[in-house]
Amino acid sequence: MISPTRRGIRRADRWGSGEFLAPRKNHRHRGVDFICTPGQTVVAPVDGVLKREARPYLREDYSGCLIESPNYVLKMFYLRLDEHLLNKLPTTVCKGQALGTAQDISKKYPGMIPHIHLEFVLVNPEIFLNLP
């Protein structure tokens, strides 16, 4: 896996940390937030099938995507997929391939460092086993 923004993980800002399992009000952060510059190109962190667009909030303009592989499913939020990809869904993507453009989450949460949220939704536990 590579960083979808080619940058590091969002550490503490006034809204908390973008690290995995960082505390939130009523839960723990289930993903990792990669720092971005709004408008920059966001790339596929893994090889897989870009299945569909995904939305973190029902009635807002923020978007993202769902990527599947044989061993996991991941969601990415706060990026607008390129039109040519949206028109071909589902479609295969390769690690490092451009997916779209970073959105500015700091407009919703002033003081939050802009980032791309990446979260594994399903993981095949067999990939961690060392079976004969």
Short mmCIF file of C-alpha atoms in Angstrom, two decimals:
data_model
loop_
_atom_site.label_atom_id
_atom_site.label_comp_id
_atom_site.label_asym_id
_atom_site.label_seq_id
_atom_site.Cartn_x
_atom_site.Cartn_y
_atom_site.Cartn_z
CA MET A 1 0.00 0.00 0.00
CA ILE A 2 1.08 3.57 -0.65
CA SER A 3 -0.16 6.91 0.64
CA PRO A 4 -3.00 8.16 -1.61
CA THR A 5 -1.58 11.68 -1.31
CA ARG A 6 2.11 10.71 -1.23
CA ARG A 7 2.24 12.45 2.16
CA GLY A 8 2.10 11.34 5.77
CA ILE A 9 -0.59 10.82 8.38
CA ARG A 10 -2.49 13.74 9.92
CA ARG A 11 -1.33 14.11 13.50
CA ALA A 12 -3.06 16.26 16.12
CA ASP A 13 -5.02 19.36 15.17
CA ARG A 14 -7.89 21.02 17.03
CA TRP A 15 -10.19 18.14 15.99
CA GLY A 16 -7.90 15.34 17.16
CA SER A 17 -5.57 12.96 15.36
CA GLY A 18 -5.93 11.14 12.07
CA GLU A 19 -4.15 8.07 13.40
CA PHE A 20 -5.81 4.65 13.57
CA LEU A 21 -7.88 4.21 16.77
CA ALA A 22 -7.41 7.84 17.83
CA PRO A 23 -10.13 8.78 20.34
CA ARG A 24 -13.28 10.57 19.16
CA LYS A 25 -16.28 11.73 21.22
CA ASN A 26 -18.12 8.41 21.27
CA HIS A 27 -15.85 6.03 19.39
CA ARG A 28 -12.37 5.49 18.00
CA HIS A 29 -11.12 6.54 14.55
CA ARG A 30 -11.42 3.51 12.28
CA GLY A 31 -9.13 4.69 9.53
CA VAL A 32 -6.01 6.71 8.78
CA ASP A 33 -6.03 10.30 7.49
CA PHE A 34 -3.39 11.20 4.91
CA ILE A 35 -2.53 14.90 4.69
CA CYS A 36 -3.41 16.53 1.38
CA THR A 37 -3.59 19.86 -0.36
CA PRO A 38 -7.14 20.52 -1.59
CA GLY A 39 -7.23 20.16 -5.36
CA GLN A 40 -4.24 17.83 -5.54
CA THR A 41 -4.38 14.51 -7.38
CA VAL A 42 -5.25 11.51 -5.20
CA VAL A 43 -3.92 8.10 -6.27
CA ALA A 44 -5.04 4.53 -5.64
CA PRO A 45 -3.20 3.20 -2.58
CA VAL A 46 -3.67 -0.41 -3.74
CA ASP A 47 -4.50 -2.52 -6.79
CA GLY A 48 -8.18 -3.43 -6.95
CA VAL A 49 -11.57 -2.82 -8.45
CA LEU A 50 -13.01 0.64 -8.03
CA LYS A 51 -16.57 -0.47 -7.29
CA ARG A 52 -18.52 2.68 -6.63
CA GLU A 53 -18.60 6.19 -5.33
CA ALA A 54 -19.03 6.46 -1.53
CA ARG A 55 -20.27 9.36 0.58
CA PRO A 56 -19.20 10.11 4.16
CA TYR A 57 -22.22 12.41 4.72
CA LEU A 58 -25.65 11.93 3.20
CA ARG A 59 -26.60 15.51 2.40
CA GLU A 60 -23.27 17.13 1.69
CA ASP A 61 -20.99 17.47 -1.29
CA TYR A 62 -18.12 15.37 0.07
CA SER A 63 -17.47 12.09 -1.71
CA GLY A 64 -15.07 9.20 -2.00
CA CYS A 65 -14.88 5.65 -3.29
CA LEU A 66 -14.87 1.95 -2.47
CA ILE A 67 -12.02 -0.28 -3.74
CA GLU A 68 -12.15 -4.09 -3.51
CA SER A 69 -9.43 -6.71 -3.83
CA PRO A 70 -9.61 -10.46 -3.19
CA ASN A 71 -8.41 -9.88 0.41
CA TYR A 72 -9.94 -6.58 1.53
CA VAL A 73 -12.36 -3.75 0.88
CA LEU A 74 -11.37 -0.16 1.59
CA LYS A 75 -13.14 3.18 1.61
CA MET A 76 -11.58 6.53 0.88
CA PHE A 77 -13.30 9.83 1.65
CA TYR A 78 -12.85 13.50 0.74
CA LEU A 79 -11.95 13.06 -2.91
CA ARG A 80 -13.92 13.71 -6.06
CA LEU A 81 -13.48 10.87 -8.56
CA ASP A 82 -12.51 11.81 -12.10
CA GLU A 83 -15.46 11.72 -14.52
CA HIS A 84 -13.80 9.16 -16.80
CA LEU A 85 -13.61 6.71 -13.86
CA LEU A 86 -17.15 7.43 -12.70
CA ASN A 87 -18.42 6.58 -16.17
CA LYS A 88 -16.64 3.18 -16.17
CA LEU A 89 -17.60 1.83 -12.74
CA PRO A 90 -16.78 -0.81 -11.74
CA THR A 91 -13.25 -0.60 -13.17
CA THR A 92 -9.83 -1.99 -12.30
CA VAL A 93 -7.30 0.45 -10.84
CA CYS A 94 -3.57 0.01 -10.18
CA LYS A 95 -1.63 1.24 -7.17
CA GLY A 96 -0.44 4.78 -7.93
CA GLN A 97 -3.09 5.44 -10.60
CA ALA A 98 -4.82 8.82 -10.39
CA LEU A 99 -8.35 8.54 -8.98
CA GLY A 100 -9.45 12.12 -8.59
CA THR A 101 -9.02 15.38 -6.74
CA ALA A 102 -8.73 16.05 -3.00
CA GLN A 103 -11.60 17.96 -1.41
CA ASP A 104 -11.23 20.47 1.42
CA ILE A 105 -12.66 18.99 4.64
CA SER A 106 -11.48 22.08 6.55
CA LYS A 107 -14.49 23.94 5.08
CA LYS A 108 -16.75 21.67 7.17
CA TYR A 109 -14.40 21.54 10.16
CA PRO A 110 -12.42 24.81 10.39
CA GLY A 111 -8.94 24.16 11.77
CA MET A 112 -8.85 20.53 10.63
CA ILE A 113 -5.87 19.67 8.45
CA PRO A 114 -7.14 18.73 4.95
CA HIS A 115 -6.78 14.99 4.40
CA ILE A 116 -7.94 11.85 2.63
CA HIS A 117 -9.53 9.34 4.99
CA LEU A 118 -8.65 5.70 4.25
CA GLU A 119 -10.41 2.88 6.07
CA PHE A 120 -10.35 -0.89 5.62
CA VAL A 121 -13.96 -2.05 5.83
CA LEU A 122 -13.36 -5.79 5.42
CA VAL A 123 -10.14 -7.77 5.65
CA ASN A 124 -9.64 -11.48 4.97
CA PRO A 125 -8.00 -12.78 8.18
CA GLU A 126 -6.24 -15.54 6.22
CA ILE A 127 -3.69 -13.00 4.96
CA PHE A 128 -2.31 -12.81 8.50
CA LEU A 129 -2.05 -16.54 9.01
CA ASN A 130 1.12 -18.48 8.33
CA LEU A 131 -0.54 -21.74 7.33
CA PRO A 132 1.33 -24.65 5.73
#
